[in-house]
Amino acid sequence: MKKLILFVIGIIILSSAMFFTLNETTHNHKDLVKSSNYKQCLNKYEDVCEGLECGIIQGFRDINKEDYGRNLIDIAESIRPILGYKNGAKIGITILSIAFHEGKLTDEQKMLALDKISTLKYRDHDLYGMIDPTLKYIRIAHESGDKLKSTRGDLNLALIISYFQGYEFASAMIKSLACEVQGDTPEWYKLKTQAMVSLAENQLAIKQPQKALNLLSNIESNSWAYSEEDWRDYYIYSTALKAEAYLYLNQLDRSEENLKLASLALIQDKSRLLLDKRILIAVVEFKLAFKLHQFDFIEKNKDYLLSIANSTNQIRYTKMVYKTMFDYYLATNNINAFYELNLAYNILTDDFQSASYQLLISNKLKQSENNHLNNDNEQSMFLLKIGFVTLLVISSLLFLTILKIKYLNIENYTDSLTGCLNRRKFMIDFEARTTKEHAFLILDIDNFKQINDTYGHTLGDEVLENVASVIISVIGREYHCYRIGGEEFVVLFYGSTKERAIMLAEKIRHNVEDLNLCHDIKVTISGGLSYSLTDKDTYKAADSLLYIAKRTTKNIVINDF
């Protein structure tokens, strides 16, 4: 079902891209209007500019528009010194936009300007604003037949989707681009490296640290394509990501080692390819400090990290910081601070929810030139946009309705918290399959009520998710796991030997016991395993064995084989 939903989202996004392309193609005559608007913005910035900003604006005004193309690289580089100013990024966006609309630029120069504009919008925390220049970049690259730049544009669009928390769909896009990264030039290898790092970061966002490490271990072979300074930038970022991955795997020594390597390299760093590397190092260092119980460090740096969390474009950094603070306040029994922080986080996450894929479709209509509706041509184009989007929405809703009807049973049979099959599906399968030879395993988490009472239901839910994950990873696709009650799980071993059922049950128990959870919580499970015989109720038999296990030593699976 998840893949189908991602497919639907893909259709919507690609249709949106087609709409934006149609919009830009049929509105070339509006370039002069846009240029005029940007010039008015530049006038406003000139009225409030400070020091170097004023010099940059004046320097741009001194260039004739016929010379914008020839001087485009110098214009872009001139903006770099003012990026630390309040309006620095906005001034840069405005200057490059004027050059784009008024200059006689080649396709190569247009793509350079659009790439810089998108980067500056990221610096200005305007994630939605990055979409338009990126789609223009993709269109020009496709029209020019430049395979490298076309692939780079598609990758940039995938990164933007990641910023909107579309990690899995963005990962699917990046993987689909992998087959297109086939050149042997340094530029192709740089693109391959960027894709691998981005994919690894998405894997970390969805808690797949081992997959992220596998990706990051392969990028060293691409270092030859970079200058020493530029490669140091990727080395710092990828090493910090490794530190984060080892943190999730609870390999704290290796996490600390990689974090130190990244921090040492950062001291020598002068490159600006990857803008978030300092933030990434700070966030991982903060999370590692909690794991190592370095509470003085957390107390000293919490205000700084929260300020980062509240302003960064990377929502996953925000969640990492807040999660660390929640754990810290619980560990130090500071309940008042915990609830105050939780209130602030809820407000922040409400804002996150508004930044979704829907922005890629609906908000573009707000850019309609409402002040020019008296013009018949503009009014016709506005109605065309309305009709196009209406058709897109109706088609999408129809498709979603069909999918919902067809796959409703899948959702009805799945436990939303753990991803296991639910009790309703269990009753159906139990009646249908237990007429044949089978083994019945029922598992219960030991002392689960005590965990909920001590640490709260949020942590209790995390325990349930982790236990379910262990069960599913052990049994694979061969058998099914069901959650039939609060902390009770069932596995039906149909077509299995007694020995294999015992082995898998014991492996589940052992792997749960080895789980590393926050607050150093140790989780164990008890179970009853019954093998079917003539006229035997394996459900009741396994439940009785579970009762014996819970009443004796716990952390044991008893069978009646």
XYZ file of C-alpha atoms in Angstrom:
561
model
C 0.000 0.000 0.000
C 2.873 2.349 0.839
C 4.368 1.880 -2.628
C 1.035 2.669 -4.240
C 0.650 5.827 -2.173
C 4.172 6.894 -3.194
C 3.207 6.183 -6.815
C 0.154 8.438 -6.505
C 2.252 11.200 -4.952
C 4.709 10.794 -7.800
C 1.939 11.252 -10.359
C 0.784 14.403 -8.577
C 4.286 15.883 -8.405
C 5.107 15.043 -12.019
C 1.757 16.461 -13.132
C 2.548 19.598 -11.139
C 5.898 19.838 -12.898
C 4.086 19.598 -16.244
C 1.738 22.355 -15.126
C 4.558 24.636 -14.072
C 6.335 23.998 -17.359
C 3.162 24.832 -19.335
C 2.711 27.928 -17.214
C 6.251 29.157 -17.887
C 6.125 28.335 -21.608
C 2.913 30.281 -22.184
C 3.943 33.209 -20.027
C 7.247 34.272 -21.553
C 5.685 37.655 -22.269
C 5.505 38.244 -18.525
C 9.296 38.270 -18.101
C 9.369 42.039 -18.427
C 6.682 42.384 -15.753
C 8.666 40.113 -13.421
C 11.865 42.025 -14.137
C 10.122 45.264 -13.246
C 8.942 43.757 -9.958
C 12.470 42.608 -9.119
C 13.797 46.079 -9.875
C 11.272 47.572 -7.458
C 12.446 45.068 -4.821
C 16.068 46.069 -5.453
C 15.122 49.713 -4.966
C 13.584 48.849 -1.587
C 16.671 46.923 -0.494
C 18.850 49.842 -1.579
C 16.879 52.133 0.734
C 17.715 49.979 3.773
C 21.063 48.456 2.722
C 24.038 48.334 5.059
C 27.703 48.799 4.206
C 28.813 46.150 1.738
C 25.231 45.482 0.605
C 25.014 48.972 -0.866
C 28.289 48.473 -2.739
C 27.111 45.169 -4.240
C 23.847 46.723 -5.428
C 25.656 49.699 -6.973
C 28.203 47.433 -8.621
C 25.394 45.481 -10.269
C 23.693 48.673 -11.463
C 26.945 49.696 -13.162
C 26.799 46.639 -15.448
C 24.890 47.018 -18.718
C 22.227 44.354 -19.179
C 23.882 43.352 -22.475
C 26.884 42.296 -20.371
C 24.983 40.241 -17.755
C 25.797 36.951 -19.452
C 29.522 37.650 -19.826
C 29.760 38.778 -16.176
C 27.305 36.306 -14.635
C 29.907 34.317 -12.664
C 31.414 37.523 -11.249
C 27.911 38.781 -10.358
C 27.148 35.540 -8.521
C 30.482 35.555 -6.674
C 30.050 39.205 -5.655
C 27.012 38.174 -3.591
C 28.952 35.720 -1.403
C 30.402 38.343 1.030
C 26.943 39.667 1.983
C 25.305 36.324 2.795
C 25.803 36.969 6.491
C 23.763 40.186 6.274
C 20.059 40.270 7.123
C 18.951 40.866 3.517
C 22.042 39.404 1.832
C 20.370 36.311 0.367
C 17.298 38.299 -0.726
C 19.487 40.883 -2.491
C 21.357 38.060 -4.236
C 18.100 36.451 -5.381
C 16.843 39.786 -6.701
C 20.053 40.612 -8.591
C 20.299 37.186 -10.233
C 16.590 37.243 -11.113
C 17.004 40.565 -12.919
C 19.997 39.162 -14.780
C 17.984 36.071 -15.695
C 14.985 37.975 -17.072
C 16.796 40.903 -18.731
C 20.125 39.426 -19.822
C 20.638 37.702 -23.141
C 21.776 34.530 -21.444
C 22.699 31.233 -23.032
C 21.047 28.056 -21.734
C 24.230 27.331 -19.754
C 24.113 30.776 -18.136
C 20.386 30.501 -17.392
C 20.913 27.204 -15.582
C 23.794 28.699 -13.596
C 21.600 31.639 -12.523
C 18.683 29.347 -11.591
C 20.975 27.046 -9.583
C 22.348 30.019 -7.621
C 18.840 31.418 -7.041
C 17.634 28.080 -5.674
C 20.651 27.871 -3.329
C 20.064 31.413 -2.095
C 16.409 30.633 -1.433
C 17.575 27.711 0.713
C 19.814 30.124 2.620
C 16.792 32.400 3.033
C 14.693 29.481 4.432
C 12.333 29.707 1.456
C 11.985 26.004 0.676
C 8.844 26.452 -1.373
C 10.574 29.200 -3.357
C 13.219 26.664 -4.436
C 10.686 24.715 -6.486
C 10.130 27.210 -9.294
C 13.802 27.834 -10.257
C 14.527 24.103 -9.973
C 11.698 23.188 -12.358
C 12.849 25.887 -14.791
C 16.364 24.467 -14.565
C 15.055 20.967 -15.366
C 13.056 22.233 -18.336
C 16.010 24.097 -19.872
C 18.325 21.129 -19.266
C 15.901 18.734 -20.963
C 15.387 21.092 -23.907
C 19.123 21.584 -24.345
C 19.764 17.844 -24.263
C 22.360 18.160 -21.493
C 22.078 14.781 -19.766
C 24.358 15.724 -16.862
C 22.507 18.896 -15.963
C 19.138 17.269 -16.516
C 20.025 14.541 -14.013
C 21.408 17.141 -11.598
C 18.152 19.078 -11.792
C 16.119 15.952 -11.059
C 18.370 15.245 -8.066
C 17.867 18.783 -6.767
C 14.098 18.304 -7.004
C 14.429 15.090 -4.966
C 16.375 17.019 -2.311
C 13.604 19.608 -2.089
C 11.065 16.830 -1.563
C 13.272 15.572 1.286
C 13.035 19.002 2.915
C 9.251 18.525 2.930
C 9.777 15.200 4.792
C 9.098 13.115 1.697
C 12.108 10.922 2.502
C 10.885 7.651 1.014
C 9.600 9.188 -2.209
C 12.777 11.281 -2.564
C 14.843 8.113 -2.043
C 12.848 6.350 -4.751
C 13.563 9.265 -7.106
C 17.296 9.185 -6.322
C 17.471 5.421 -6.867
C 15.725 5.804 -10.218
C 18.321 8.430 -11.177
C 21.172 6.042 -10.351
C 20.867 4.336 -13.719
C 21.293 7.714 -15.417
C 24.565 8.529 -13.616
C 26.714 6.766 -16.188
C 29.368 9.259 -17.308
C 33.097 8.914 -16.577
C 33.951 12.595 -16.150
C 34.642 14.165 -12.723
C 31.310 15.999 -12.911
C 29.403 12.730 -13.203
C 31.250 11.280 -10.239
C 30.495 14.408 -8.208
C 26.822 13.961 -9.037
C 27.027 10.300 -8.030
C 28.610 11.281 -4.705
C 25.924 13.876 -4.009
C 23.218 11.302 -4.756
C 24.781 8.702 -2.435
C 25.150 11.187 0.440
C 21.575 12.421 -0.022
C 20.242 8.866 -0.133
C 22.198 7.980 3.025
C 20.737 10.991 4.814
C 17.221 9.918 3.839
C 17.932 6.423 5.174
C 18.930 7.958 8.505
C 15.737 10.018 8.525
C 13.658 6.821 8.311
C 15.889 5.021 10.856
C 17.808 2.716 8.514
C 21.363 3.359 9.835
C 22.995 0.222 8.447
C 21.816 1.014 4.919
C 23.165 4.550 5.353
C 26.559 3.189 6.438
C 26.678 0.873 3.432
C 26.177 3.857 1.131
C 28.656 6.101 2.930
C 31.363 3.454 2.869
C 31.458 3.642 -0.938
C 31.903 7.368 -1.555
C 35.642 7.478 -0.741
C 36.379 6.000 -4.164
C 34.999 9.173 -5.786
C 37.388 11.577 -4.029
C 39.626 11.819 -7.117
C 36.938 13.898 -8.860
C 37.270 16.762 -6.343
C 39.863 19.303 -5.394
C 41.357 18.727 -1.938
C 39.254 21.529 -0.416
C 35.979 20.445 -1.994
C 36.506 16.801 -1.045
C 37.139 17.840 2.558
C 33.617 19.265 2.533
C 32.099 15.896 1.582
C 34.440 14.067 3.937
C 33.219 16.205 6.851
C 29.559 15.722 6.009
C 29.746 11.978 5.305
C 31.827 11.367 8.444
C 29.275 13.249 10.555
C 26.525 11.127 8.986
C 28.492 7.998 9.912
C 28.676 9.277 13.494
C 24.892 9.658 13.450
C 24.415 6.152 12.022
C 26.634 4.554 14.673
C 24.680 6.499 17.277
C 21.444 4.817 16.169
C 23.220 1.446 16.244
C 24.324 2.223 19.817
C 28.011 1.912 18.850
C 28.959 4.980 20.832
C 32.740 4.598 20.590
C 32.631 4.548 16.795
C 30.158 7.426 16.777
C 32.444 9.518 18.968
C 35.463 8.615 16.843
C 33.786 9.738 13.594
C 32.476 12.900 15.226
C 36.004 13.865 16.305
C 37.322 13.247 12.795
C 34.594 15.448 11.297
C 35.215 18.215 13.845
C 38.986 18.199 13.222
C 38.470 18.431 9.460
C 35.974 21.251 9.979
C 38.722 23.400 11.506
C 40.542 23.399 8.142
C 37.382 23.748 6.056
C 36.936 26.693 3.718
C 34.487 25.200 1.220
C 30.810 26.131 1.097
C 29.410 23.265 -0.996
C 27.432 21.705 1.861
C 25.844 24.431 3.937
C 24.567 22.329 6.871
C 27.717 20.459 7.914
C 28.364 22.572 11.020
C 24.756 22.155 12.119
C 24.872 18.396 11.518
C 28.014 18.025 13.648
C 26.490 20.109 16.452
C 23.237 18.120 16.466
C 24.952 14.702 16.456
C 27.361 15.865 19.176
C 24.376 16.959 21.259
C 22.616 13.602 20.857
C 25.811 11.676 21.610
C 26.314 13.725 24.779
C 23.001 12.438 26.107
C 23.887 8.849 25.280
C 27.134 9.332 27.227
C 25.253 11.025 30.109
C 27.209 14.267 29.636
C 24.398 16.353 31.093
C 26.599 19.398 31.775
C 27.315 19.641 28.052
C 23.596 19.408 27.257
C 22.678 22.078 29.778
C 25.381 24.384 28.434
C 24.407 23.992 24.775
C 20.647 23.417 24.881
C 19.629 27.014 24.106
C 21.963 27.173 21.118
C 20.758 23.830 19.763
C 17.097 24.740 20.239
C 17.685 27.966 18.311
C 19.109 25.845 15.482
C 16.201 23.417 15.707
C 13.685 26.248 15.392
C 15.299 27.770 12.302
C 16.949 24.999 10.268
C 15.573 23.866 6.927
C 16.321 20.263 7.870
C 13.278 19.156 9.853
C 15.017 15.961 10.870
C 17.626 18.031 12.758
C 14.767 19.704 14.587
C 13.320 16.358 15.631
C 16.726 15.067 16.769
C 17.309 18.079 19.018
C 13.837 18.028 20.556
C 13.907 14.259 21.071
C 17.246 14.605 22.882
C 15.838 17.374 25.076
C 12.759 15.289 25.910
C 14.975 12.376 26.971
C 17.212 14.716 28.957
C 14.333 16.248 30.926
C 12.892 12.803 31.635
C 16.281 11.507 32.753
C 16.739 14.486 35.088
C 13.099 14.322 36.253
C 12.442 17.903 35.123
C 8.762 17.359 34.310
C 7.805 21.049 34.105
C 10.487 21.773 31.512
C 9.451 18.618 29.626
C 5.839 19.769 29.269
C 6.829 23.331 28.331
C 9.142 22.007 25.648
C 6.464 19.605 24.429
C 4.064 22.530 23.982
C 6.639 24.437 21.936
C 7.353 21.340 19.852
C 3.666 20.774 19.094
C 3.369 24.341 17.820
C 6.459 23.822 15.678
C 5.252 20.518 14.248
C 1.919 22.123 13.352
C 3.930 24.467 11.135
C 5.753 21.501 9.630
C 2.499 19.844 8.673
C 1.563 22.819 6.506
C 4.753 22.295 4.488
C 3.655 19.224 2.524
C 3.460 17.872 -0.982
C 0.223 19.798 -1.453
C 2.300 22.976 -1.629
C 3.715 21.641 -4.864
C 0.244 21.852 -6.416
C -2.086 24.380 -4.870
C -0.106 27.447 -3.829
C 1.189 28.124 -7.338
C -2.213 29.581 -8.184
C -1.538 32.390 -5.733
C 1.092 33.665 -8.147
C -1.616 34.586 -10.653
C -1.480 38.204 -11.671
C -4.699 39.241 -9.890
C -4.011 42.900 -10.620
C -4.166 42.307 -14.378
C -7.395 40.327 -14.758
C -8.896 43.072 -16.911
C -6.595 42.004 -19.697
C -8.391 39.349 -21.754
C -5.276 37.289 -22.486
C -4.178 37.191 -18.871
C -7.686 36.289 -17.734
C -7.784 33.436 -20.253
C -4.468 32.094 -19.008
C -5.673 32.325 -15.414
C -8.794 30.307 -16.310
C -6.596 27.808 -18.139
C -4.538 27.325 -14.975
C -7.690 26.862 -12.924
C -9.023 24.305 -15.385
C -5.727 22.418 -15.533
C -5.389 22.168 -11.761
C -9.078 21.264 -11.358
C -8.650 18.443 -13.852
C -5.507 17.318 -12.038
C -7.238 17.328 -8.652
C -10.322 15.471 -9.947
C -8.139 12.856 -11.662
C -6.031 12.400 -8.537
C -9.084 12.078 -6.298
C -10.649 9.553 -8.659
C -7.460 7.509 -8.727
C -7.140 7.647 -4.935
C -10.764 6.576 -4.543
C -10.194 3.543 -6.744
C -7.094 2.624 -4.776
C -8.890 3.109 -1.478
C -11.728 0.793 -2.514
C -9.335 -1.819 -3.862
C -6.926 -1.822 -0.950
C -9.197 -0.968 1.950
C -8.877 -4.496 3.348
C -5.097 -4.126 3.627
C -5.455 -1.093 5.911
C -8.226 -2.769 7.894
C -5.970 -5.743 8.568
C -2.865 -3.784 9.681
C -1.992 -2.524 13.161
C -1.151 1.166 12.686
C 1.470 1.344 15.468
C 3.608 -1.732 14.822
C 2.899 -2.562 11.180
C 1.944 -6.125 12.177
C -1.309 -7.720 11.088
C -4.137 -7.046 13.541
C -6.501 -9.260 15.532
C -9.184 -9.181 12.821
C -6.773 -10.622 10.246
C -5.509 -13.133 12.826
C -9.001 -14.551 13.373
C -9.460 -14.990 9.624
C -6.085 -16.676 9.114
C -6.394 -18.808 12.242
C -9.659 -20.327 11.080
C -8.432 -20.844 7.525
C -4.929 -22.181 8.098
C -4.925 -24.008 11.402
C -6.915 -26.887 9.952
C -3.526 -28.030 8.649
C -0.373 -28.875 10.582
C 1.099 -25.792 12.239
C 2.840 -24.384 15.285
C 1.275 -21.565 17.311
C 3.496 -19.042 19.133
C 2.040 -16.433 21.475
C 4.361 -13.796 22.985
C 3.874 -11.236 25.747
C 6.199 -8.374 26.777
C 7.314 -8.822 30.386
C 6.459 -6.031 32.858
C 5.013 -3.859 30.105
C 2.589 -2.071 32.426
C 5.522 -1.058 34.625
C 7.294 0.428 31.607
C 4.198 2.464 30.695
C 3.666 3.637 34.268
C 7.313 4.627 34.747
C 8.249 6.175 31.400
C 4.909 7.011 29.784
C 2.976 5.642 26.839
C 5.255 7.294 24.250
C 8.145 5.122 25.333
C 5.763 2.177 25.681
C 4.792 2.610 22.047
C 8.490 2.683 21.121
C 8.992 -0.623 22.940
C 6.067 -2.159 21.035
C 7.474 -0.935 17.725
C 10.934 -2.325 18.485
C 9.625 -5.729 19.613
C 7.437 -5.970 16.497
C 10.427 -5.036 14.349
C 12.490 -7.835 15.910
C 9.750 -10.417 15.314
C 9.251 -9.353 11.691
C 13.006 -9.333 10.981
C 13.397 -12.867 12.390
C 10.446 -14.518 10.623
C 10.890 -12.546 7.383
C 8.251 -13.039 4.711
C 7.881 -16.719 5.381
C 5.438 -16.274 8.270
C 3.116 -13.574 9.579
C 3.192 -11.652 12.853
C -0.064 -10.485 14.454
C -0.646 -8.055 17.293
C -3.722 -9.445 19.026
C -3.742 -7.332 22.182
C -1.948 -4.542 24.016
C 1.449 -6.222 24.310
C 0.579 -9.652 22.907
C 1.909 -10.909 19.575
C 1.233 -14.154 17.711
C 3.160 -16.004 14.992
C 1.652 -18.903 13.027
C 4.283 -21.352 11.767
C 2.422 -23.216 9.057
C 4.366 -25.785 7.018
C 7.248 -25.597 9.508
C 9.099 -28.348 11.333
C 9.034 -28.420 15.112
C 12.770 -27.782 15.282
C 12.563 -24.693 13.070
C 9.639 -23.268 15.056
C 11.599 -23.690 18.307
C 14.704 -22.112 16.753
C 12.836 -19.060 15.436
C 10.939 -18.568 18.705
C 14.178 -18.669 20.682
C 15.874 -16.290 18.233
C 13.030 -13.788 18.688
C 13.354 -14.012 22.484
C 17.135 -13.592 22.347
C 17.049 -10.619 19.909
C 14.436 -8.805 22.017
C 16.611 -9.290 25.084
C 19.518 -7.694 23.184
C 17.564 -4.543 22.270
C 19.245 -1.269 23.259
C 16.632 1.297 24.208
C 16.874 4.743 25.812
C 16.979 5.040 29.607
C 18.872 1.688 29.521
C 15.533 -0.145 29.598
C 15.876 -3.901 29.273
C 12.957 -5.550 27.538
C 12.220 -9.269 27.641
C 9.380 -11.435 26.391
C 7.769 -14.670 27.485
C 6.044 -17.092 25.177
C 4.118 -20.287 24.701
C 4.700 -22.498 21.650
C 2.284 -25.300 20.822
C 2.360 -27.759 17.927
C -0.875 -28.947 16.361
C -2.217 -32.430 16.918
C -5.584 -34.054 16.202
C -8.444 -32.201 17.936
C -5.949 -29.960 19.755
C -6.701 -26.234 20.328
C -3.214 -24.771 19.838
C -4.438 -21.288 20.809
C -5.485 -22.419 24.277
C -2.459 -24.686 24.649
C -0.002 -21.900 23.774
C -1.854 -19.453 26.035
C -1.562 -21.904 28.957
C 2.175 -22.294 28.300
C 2.533 -18.501 28.208
C 0.793 -18.270 31.570
C 3.294 -20.745 33.042
C 6.221 -18.777 31.555
C 4.920 -15.510 33.021
C 4.364 -17.096 36.431
C 7.854 -18.627 36.647
C 11.097 -17.100 35.377
C 9.771 -14.925 32.528
C 12.088 -14.269 29.554
C 11.467 -17.825 28.358
C 9.502 -19.611 25.624
C 7.938 -22.880 26.776
C 6.795 -25.455 24.229
C 4.817 -28.708 24.398
C 6.608 -30.549 21.612
